[in-house]
Coordinates of N, CA and C in Angstrom, one line a residue:
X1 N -58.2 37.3 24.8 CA -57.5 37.2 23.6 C -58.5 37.2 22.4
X2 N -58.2 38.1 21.5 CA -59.6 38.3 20.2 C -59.0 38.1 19.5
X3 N -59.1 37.0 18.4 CA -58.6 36.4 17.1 C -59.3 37.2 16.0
X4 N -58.5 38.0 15.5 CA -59.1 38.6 13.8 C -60.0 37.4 13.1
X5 N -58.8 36.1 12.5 CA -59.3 35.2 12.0 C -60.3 34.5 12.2
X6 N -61.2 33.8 11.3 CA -62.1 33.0 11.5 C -61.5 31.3 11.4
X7 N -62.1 30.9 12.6 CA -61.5 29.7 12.9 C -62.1 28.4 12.6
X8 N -61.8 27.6 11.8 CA -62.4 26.7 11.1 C -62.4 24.9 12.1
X9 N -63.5 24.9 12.2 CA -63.4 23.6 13.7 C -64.2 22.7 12.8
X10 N -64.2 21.4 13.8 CA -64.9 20.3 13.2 C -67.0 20.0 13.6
X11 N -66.8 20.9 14.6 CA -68.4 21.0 15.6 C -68.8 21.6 16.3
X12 N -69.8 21.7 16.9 CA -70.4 22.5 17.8 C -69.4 22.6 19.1
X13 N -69.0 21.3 19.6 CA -68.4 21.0 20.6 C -67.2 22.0 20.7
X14 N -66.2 21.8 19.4 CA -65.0 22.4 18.8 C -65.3 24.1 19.1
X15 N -66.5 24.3 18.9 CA -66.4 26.0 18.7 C -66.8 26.2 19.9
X16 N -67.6 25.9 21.0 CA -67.9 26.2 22.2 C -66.4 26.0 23.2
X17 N -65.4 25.1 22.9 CA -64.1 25.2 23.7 C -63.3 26.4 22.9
X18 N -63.5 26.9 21.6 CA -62.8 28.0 21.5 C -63.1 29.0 22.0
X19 N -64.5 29.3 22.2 CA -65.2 30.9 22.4 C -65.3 31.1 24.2
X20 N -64.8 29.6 24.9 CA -64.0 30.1 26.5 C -62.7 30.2 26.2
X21 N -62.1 29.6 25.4 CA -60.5 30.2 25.8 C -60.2 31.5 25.0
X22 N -60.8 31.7 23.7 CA -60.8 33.3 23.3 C -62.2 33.7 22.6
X23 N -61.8 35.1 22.6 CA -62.6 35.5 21.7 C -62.5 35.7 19.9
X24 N -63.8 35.0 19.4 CA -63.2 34.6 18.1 C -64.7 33.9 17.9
X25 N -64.5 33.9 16.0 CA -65.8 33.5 15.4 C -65.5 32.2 14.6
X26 N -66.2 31.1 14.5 CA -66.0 30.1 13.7 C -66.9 29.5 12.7
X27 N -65.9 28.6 12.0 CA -67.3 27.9 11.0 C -66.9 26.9 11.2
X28 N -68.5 25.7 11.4 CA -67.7 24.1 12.0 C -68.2 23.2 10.1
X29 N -67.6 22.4 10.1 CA -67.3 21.7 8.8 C -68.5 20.4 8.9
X30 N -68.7 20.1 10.6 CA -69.6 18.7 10.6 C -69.2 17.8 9.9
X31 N -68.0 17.7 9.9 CA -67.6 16.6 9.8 C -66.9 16.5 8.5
X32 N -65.7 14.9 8.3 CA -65.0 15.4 6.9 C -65.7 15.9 5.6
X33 N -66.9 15.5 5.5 CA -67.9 15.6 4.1 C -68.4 16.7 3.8
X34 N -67.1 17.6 3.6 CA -67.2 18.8 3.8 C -68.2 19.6 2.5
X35 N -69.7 20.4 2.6 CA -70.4 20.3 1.5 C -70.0 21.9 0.8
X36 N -70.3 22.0 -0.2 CA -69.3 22.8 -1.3 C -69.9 24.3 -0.3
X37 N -71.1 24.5 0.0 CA -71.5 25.7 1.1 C -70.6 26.2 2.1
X38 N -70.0 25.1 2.8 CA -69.2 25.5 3.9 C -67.8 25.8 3.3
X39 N -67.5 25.2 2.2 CA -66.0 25.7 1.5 C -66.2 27.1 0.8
X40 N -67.7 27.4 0.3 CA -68.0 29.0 -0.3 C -67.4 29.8 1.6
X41 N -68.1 29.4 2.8 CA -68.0 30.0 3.5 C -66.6 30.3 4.0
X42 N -65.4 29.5 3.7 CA -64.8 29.0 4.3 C -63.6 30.8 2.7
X43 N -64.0 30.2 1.8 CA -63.5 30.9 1.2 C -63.8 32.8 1.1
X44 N -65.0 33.1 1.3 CA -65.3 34.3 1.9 C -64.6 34.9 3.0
X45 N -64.5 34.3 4.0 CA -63.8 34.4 5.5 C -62.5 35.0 4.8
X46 N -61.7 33.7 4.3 CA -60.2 33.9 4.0 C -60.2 35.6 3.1
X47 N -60.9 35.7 2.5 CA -60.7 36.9 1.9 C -61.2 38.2 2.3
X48 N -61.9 38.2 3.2 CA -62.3 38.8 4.4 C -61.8 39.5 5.6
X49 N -61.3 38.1 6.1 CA -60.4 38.0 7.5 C -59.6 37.3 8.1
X50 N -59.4 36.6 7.2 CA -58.3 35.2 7.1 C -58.8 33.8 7.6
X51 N -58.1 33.0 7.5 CA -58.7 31.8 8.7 C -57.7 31.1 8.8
X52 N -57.9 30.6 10.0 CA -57.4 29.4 10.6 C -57.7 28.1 10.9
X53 N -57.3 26.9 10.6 CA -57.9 25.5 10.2 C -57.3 24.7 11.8
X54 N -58.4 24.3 12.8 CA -57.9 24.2 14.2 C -59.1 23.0 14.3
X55 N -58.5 21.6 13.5 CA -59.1 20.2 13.8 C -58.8 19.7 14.3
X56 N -59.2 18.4 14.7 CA -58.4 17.5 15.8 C -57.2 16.8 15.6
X57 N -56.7 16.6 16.2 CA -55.1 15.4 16.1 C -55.3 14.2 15.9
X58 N -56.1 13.8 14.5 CA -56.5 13.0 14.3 C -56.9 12.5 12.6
X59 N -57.0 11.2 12.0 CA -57.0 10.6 10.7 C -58.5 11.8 10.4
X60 N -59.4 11.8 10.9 CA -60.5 12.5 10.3 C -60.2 14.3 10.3
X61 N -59.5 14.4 11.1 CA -59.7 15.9 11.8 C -57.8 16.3 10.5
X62 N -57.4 15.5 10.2 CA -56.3 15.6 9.3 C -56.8 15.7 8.0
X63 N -57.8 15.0 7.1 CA -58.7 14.9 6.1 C -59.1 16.2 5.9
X64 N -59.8 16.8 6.9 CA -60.4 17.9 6.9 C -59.2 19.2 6.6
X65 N -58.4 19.2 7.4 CA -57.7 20.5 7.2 C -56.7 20.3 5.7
X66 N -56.8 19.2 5.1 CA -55.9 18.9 4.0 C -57.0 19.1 2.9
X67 N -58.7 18.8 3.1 CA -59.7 18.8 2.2 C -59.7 20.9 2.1
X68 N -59.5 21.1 3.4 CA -60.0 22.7 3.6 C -58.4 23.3 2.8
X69 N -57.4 23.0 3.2 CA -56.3 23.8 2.7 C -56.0 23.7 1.1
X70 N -56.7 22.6 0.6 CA -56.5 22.9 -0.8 C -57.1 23.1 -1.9
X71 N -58.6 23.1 -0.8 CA -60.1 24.2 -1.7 C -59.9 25.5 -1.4
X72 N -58.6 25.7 -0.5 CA -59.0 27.0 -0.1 C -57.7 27.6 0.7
X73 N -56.4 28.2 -0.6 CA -55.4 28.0 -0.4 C -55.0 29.7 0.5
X74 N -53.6 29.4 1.1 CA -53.3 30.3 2.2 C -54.0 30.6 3.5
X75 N -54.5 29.5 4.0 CA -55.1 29.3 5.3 C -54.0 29.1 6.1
X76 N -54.1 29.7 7.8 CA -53.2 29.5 8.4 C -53.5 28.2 9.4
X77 N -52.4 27.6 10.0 CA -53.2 26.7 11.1 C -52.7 26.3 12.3
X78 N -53.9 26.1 12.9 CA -53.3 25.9 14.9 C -53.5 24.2 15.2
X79 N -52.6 24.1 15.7 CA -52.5 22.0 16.2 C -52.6 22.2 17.5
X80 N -53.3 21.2 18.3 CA -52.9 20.6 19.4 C -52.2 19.1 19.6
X81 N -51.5 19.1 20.1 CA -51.0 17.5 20.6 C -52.1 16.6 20.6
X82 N -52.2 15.5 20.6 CA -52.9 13.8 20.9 C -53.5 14.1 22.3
X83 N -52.2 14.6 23.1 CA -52.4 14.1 25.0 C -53.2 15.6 25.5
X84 N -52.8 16.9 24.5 CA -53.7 18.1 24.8 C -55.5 17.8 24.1
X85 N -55.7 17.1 23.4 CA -57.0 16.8 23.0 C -57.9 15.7 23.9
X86 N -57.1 14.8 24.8 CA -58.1 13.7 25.4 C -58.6 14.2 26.5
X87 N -59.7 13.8 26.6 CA -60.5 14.5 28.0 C -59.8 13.4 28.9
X88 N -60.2 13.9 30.4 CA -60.4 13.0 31.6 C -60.6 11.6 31.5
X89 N -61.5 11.2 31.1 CA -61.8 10.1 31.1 C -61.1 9.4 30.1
X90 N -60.2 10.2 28.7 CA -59.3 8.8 28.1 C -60.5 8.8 26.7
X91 N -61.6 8.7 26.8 CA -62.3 8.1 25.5 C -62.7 9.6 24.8
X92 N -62.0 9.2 23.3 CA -62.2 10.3 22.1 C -61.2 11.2 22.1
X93 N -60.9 12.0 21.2 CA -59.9 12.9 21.1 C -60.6 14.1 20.2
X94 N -60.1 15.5 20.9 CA -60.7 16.3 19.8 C -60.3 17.7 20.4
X95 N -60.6 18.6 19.8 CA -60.0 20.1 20.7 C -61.2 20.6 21.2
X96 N -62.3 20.0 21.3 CA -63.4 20.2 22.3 C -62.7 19.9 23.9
X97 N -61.9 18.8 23.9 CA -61.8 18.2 24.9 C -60.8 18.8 25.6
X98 N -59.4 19.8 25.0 CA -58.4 20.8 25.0 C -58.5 21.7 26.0
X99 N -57.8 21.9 27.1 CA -58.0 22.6 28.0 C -58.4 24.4 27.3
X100 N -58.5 25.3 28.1 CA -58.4 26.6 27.5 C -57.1 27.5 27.4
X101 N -56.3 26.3 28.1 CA -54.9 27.1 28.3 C -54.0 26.7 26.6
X102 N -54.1 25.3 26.6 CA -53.7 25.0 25.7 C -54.1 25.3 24.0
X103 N -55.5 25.5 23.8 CA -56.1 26.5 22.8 C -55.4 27.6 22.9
X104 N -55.5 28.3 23.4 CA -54.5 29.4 23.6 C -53.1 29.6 22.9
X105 N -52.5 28.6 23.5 CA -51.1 28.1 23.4 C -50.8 27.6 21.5
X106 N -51.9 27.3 21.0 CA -51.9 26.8 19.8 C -52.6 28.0 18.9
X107 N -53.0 29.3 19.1 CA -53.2 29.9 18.7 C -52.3 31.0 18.4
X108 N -51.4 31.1 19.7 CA -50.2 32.3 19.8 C -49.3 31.3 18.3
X109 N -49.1 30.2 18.9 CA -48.0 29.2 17.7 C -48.5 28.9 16.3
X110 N -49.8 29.9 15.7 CA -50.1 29.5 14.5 C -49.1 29.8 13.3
X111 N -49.2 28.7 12.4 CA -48.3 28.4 11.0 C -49.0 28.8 10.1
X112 N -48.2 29.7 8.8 CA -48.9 30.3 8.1 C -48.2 29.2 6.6
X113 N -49.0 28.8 5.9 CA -48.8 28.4 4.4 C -47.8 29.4 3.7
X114 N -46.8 28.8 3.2 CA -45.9 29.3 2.5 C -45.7 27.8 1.2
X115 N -46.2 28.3 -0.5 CA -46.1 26.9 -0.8 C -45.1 26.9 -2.3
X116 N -45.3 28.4 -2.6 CA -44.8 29.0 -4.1 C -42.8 29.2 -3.6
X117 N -42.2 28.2 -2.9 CA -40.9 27.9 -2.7 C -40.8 26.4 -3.0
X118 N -39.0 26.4 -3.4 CA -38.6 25.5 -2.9 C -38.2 24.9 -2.0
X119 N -38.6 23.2 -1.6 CA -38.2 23.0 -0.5 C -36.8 23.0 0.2
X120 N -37.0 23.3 1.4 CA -35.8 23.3 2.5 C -35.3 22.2 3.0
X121 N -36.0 21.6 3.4 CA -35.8 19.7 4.0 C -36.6 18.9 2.8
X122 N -35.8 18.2 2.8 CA -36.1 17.1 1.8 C -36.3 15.7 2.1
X123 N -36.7 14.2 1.3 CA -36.7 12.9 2.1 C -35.9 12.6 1.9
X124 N -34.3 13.3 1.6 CA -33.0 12.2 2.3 C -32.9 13.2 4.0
X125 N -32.6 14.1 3.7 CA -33.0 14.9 5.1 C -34.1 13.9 6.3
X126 N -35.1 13.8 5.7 CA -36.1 13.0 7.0 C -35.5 11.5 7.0
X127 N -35.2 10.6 6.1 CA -34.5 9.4 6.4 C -33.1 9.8 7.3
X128 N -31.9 10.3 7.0 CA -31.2 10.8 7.5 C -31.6 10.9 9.2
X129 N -32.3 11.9 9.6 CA -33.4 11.8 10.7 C -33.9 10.8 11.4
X130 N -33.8 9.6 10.9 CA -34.6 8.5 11.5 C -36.7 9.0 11.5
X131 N -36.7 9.8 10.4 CA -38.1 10.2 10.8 C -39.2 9.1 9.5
X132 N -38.1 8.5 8.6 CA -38.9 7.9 7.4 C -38.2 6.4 7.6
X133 N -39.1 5.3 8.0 CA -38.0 3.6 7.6 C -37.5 3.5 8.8
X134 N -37.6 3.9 10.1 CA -36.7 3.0 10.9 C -37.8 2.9 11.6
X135 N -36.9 2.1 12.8 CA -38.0 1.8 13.9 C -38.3 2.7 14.9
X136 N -37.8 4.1 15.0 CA -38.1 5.1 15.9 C -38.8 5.9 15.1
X137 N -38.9 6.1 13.5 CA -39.1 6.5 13.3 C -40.7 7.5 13.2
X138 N -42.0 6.7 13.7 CA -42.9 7.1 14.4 C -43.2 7.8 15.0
X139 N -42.4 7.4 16.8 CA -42.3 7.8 17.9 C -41.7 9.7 17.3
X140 N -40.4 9.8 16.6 CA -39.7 10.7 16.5 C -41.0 12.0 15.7
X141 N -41.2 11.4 14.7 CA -42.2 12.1 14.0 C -43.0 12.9 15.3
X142 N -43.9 11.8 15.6 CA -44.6 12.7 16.9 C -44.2 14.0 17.5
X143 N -42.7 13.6 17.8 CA -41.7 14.2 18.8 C -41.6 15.6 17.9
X144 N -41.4 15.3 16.9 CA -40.8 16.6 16.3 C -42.1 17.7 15.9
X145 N -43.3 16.8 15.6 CA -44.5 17.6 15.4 C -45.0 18.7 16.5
X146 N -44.9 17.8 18.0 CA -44.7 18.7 19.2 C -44.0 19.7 19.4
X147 N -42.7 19.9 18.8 CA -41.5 20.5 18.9 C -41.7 21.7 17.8
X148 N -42.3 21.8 16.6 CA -42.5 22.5 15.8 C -43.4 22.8 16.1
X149 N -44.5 22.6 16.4 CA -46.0 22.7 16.8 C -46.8 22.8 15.4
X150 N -46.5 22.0 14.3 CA -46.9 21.6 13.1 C -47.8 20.1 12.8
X151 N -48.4 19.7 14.7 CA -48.9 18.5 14.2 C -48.1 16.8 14.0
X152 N -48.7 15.8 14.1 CA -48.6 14.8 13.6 C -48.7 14.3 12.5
X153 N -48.0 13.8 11.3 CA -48.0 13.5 10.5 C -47.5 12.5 10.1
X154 N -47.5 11.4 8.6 CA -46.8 10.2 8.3 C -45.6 11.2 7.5
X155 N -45.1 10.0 6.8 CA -43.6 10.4 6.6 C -43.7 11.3 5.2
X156 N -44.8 10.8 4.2 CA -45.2 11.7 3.6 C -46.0 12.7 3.7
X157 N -46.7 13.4 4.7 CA -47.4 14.4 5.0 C -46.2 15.2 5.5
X158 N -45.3 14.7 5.9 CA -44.2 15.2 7.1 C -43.3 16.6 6.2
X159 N -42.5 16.2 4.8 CA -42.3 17.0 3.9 C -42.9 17.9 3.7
X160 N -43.7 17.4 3.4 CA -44.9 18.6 2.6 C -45.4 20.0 3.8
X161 N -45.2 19.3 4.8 CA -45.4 20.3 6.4 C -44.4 21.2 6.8
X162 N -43.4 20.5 6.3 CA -42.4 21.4 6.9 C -42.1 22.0 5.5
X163 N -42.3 22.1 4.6 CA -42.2 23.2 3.5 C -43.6 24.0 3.5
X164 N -44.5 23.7 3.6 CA -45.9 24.4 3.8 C -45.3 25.2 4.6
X165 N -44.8 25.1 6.3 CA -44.5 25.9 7.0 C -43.0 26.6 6.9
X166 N -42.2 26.6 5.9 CA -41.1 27.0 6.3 C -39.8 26.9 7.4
X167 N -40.3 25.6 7.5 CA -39.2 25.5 8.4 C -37.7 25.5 8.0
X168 N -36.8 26.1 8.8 CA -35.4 26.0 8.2 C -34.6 24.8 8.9
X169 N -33.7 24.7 8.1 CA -32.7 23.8 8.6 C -32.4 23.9 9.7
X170 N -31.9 24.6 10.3 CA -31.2 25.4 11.4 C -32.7 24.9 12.3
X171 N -34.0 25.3 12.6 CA -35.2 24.6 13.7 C -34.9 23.3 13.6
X172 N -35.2 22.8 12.6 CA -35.2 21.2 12.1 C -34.0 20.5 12.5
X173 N -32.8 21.2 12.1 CA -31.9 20.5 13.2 C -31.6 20.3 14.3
X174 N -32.0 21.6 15.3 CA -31.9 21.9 16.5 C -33.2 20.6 17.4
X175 N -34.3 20.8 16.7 CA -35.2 19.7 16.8 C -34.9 18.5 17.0
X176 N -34.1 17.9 15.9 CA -33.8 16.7 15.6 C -32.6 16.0 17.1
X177 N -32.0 17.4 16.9 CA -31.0 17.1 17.9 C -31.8 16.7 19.8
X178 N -32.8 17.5 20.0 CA -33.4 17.8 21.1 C -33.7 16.1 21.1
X179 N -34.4 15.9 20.0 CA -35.2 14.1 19.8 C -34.2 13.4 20.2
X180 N -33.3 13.2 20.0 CA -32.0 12.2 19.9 C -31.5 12.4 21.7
X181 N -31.4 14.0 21.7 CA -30.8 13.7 23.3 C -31.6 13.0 24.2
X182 N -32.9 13.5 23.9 CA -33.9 12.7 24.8 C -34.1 11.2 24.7
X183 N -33.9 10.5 23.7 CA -33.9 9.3 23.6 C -32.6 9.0 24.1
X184 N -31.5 9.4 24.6 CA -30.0 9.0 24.9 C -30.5 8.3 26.1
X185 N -31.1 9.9 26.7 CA -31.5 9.7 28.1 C -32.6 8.6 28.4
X186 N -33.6 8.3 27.8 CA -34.2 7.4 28.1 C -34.0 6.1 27.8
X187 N -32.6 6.0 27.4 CA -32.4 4.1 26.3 C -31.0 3.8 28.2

């Protein structure tokens, strides 16, 4: 599989698990402290060949693609799950650690920035949801991030993701609905 885009990772580690599951060129950030060089680079690419922002499922690896998306707007992006980033042994999280199948799987499902609209779901929509204030509402988040393949986010990142990506009502509810059966079944 050869990716046009250039794929924007957090490290060495990050770009050596992309370049066995495809073929494809990256730039790694080293971390959130992202220095104005790598956002010139970051911005060349995009105008070039596009790019893709493929960090970890995680508080630093989220910083990063929120620092990169809005020095450097219309970038597209690939998530992996929490449980698709942990290696074997359980300690650390990252898409170094991401099988090659699932890299894959998060590349075919990339979301492209859409921002010059108005929003579709709104926060009576995600309260409504149980996704903002309740007590499921965490767990559900998760659930729906997997189900979109838009990532994990809090309840205010959550909005802003699903309008970034365009989700329609009609996914979002079909989603919502999947979350709820599944929890029937498991209560």
């Amino acid at each position: 599989m050869k990716i046009k885009e250039i794929i924007v990772v957090e490290g060495r580690d990050d770009t050596t698990a992309i370049k066995r599951a495809v073929d494809a060129d990256t730039i790694e950030t080293n971390g959130s402290a992202i220095g104005d060089s790598v956002i010139e680079q970051i911005r060349l690419a995009q105008k070039t060949r596009g790019v893709i922002i493929f960090t970890d499922p995680d508080f630093p690896g989220e910083k990063i693609r929120k620092t990169v998306a809005e020095q450097v707007p219309g970038c597209k992006h690939a998530f992996i799950t929490k449980p698709e980033a942990r290696p074997k042994n359980g300690k650390g999280i990252g898409v170094e650690h991401a099988s090659a199948e699932a890299i894959r799987n998060a590349l075919k499902e990339v979301k492209e920035e859409m921002a010059d609209t108005d929003p579709i779901i709104d926060k009576d929509d995600l309260i409504t949801a149980g996704l903002i204030g309740g007590p499921k509402a965490k767990a559900r988040r998760e659930k729906l991030g997997v189900l979109l393949k838009i990532g994990y986010t809090n309840g205010k990142q959550l909005e802003k993701r699903l309008h970034m990506f365009q989700i329609t009502k009609q996914t979002f509810a079909q989603a919502i609905e999947e979350i709820v059966r599944e929890e029937q079944q498991n209560d």
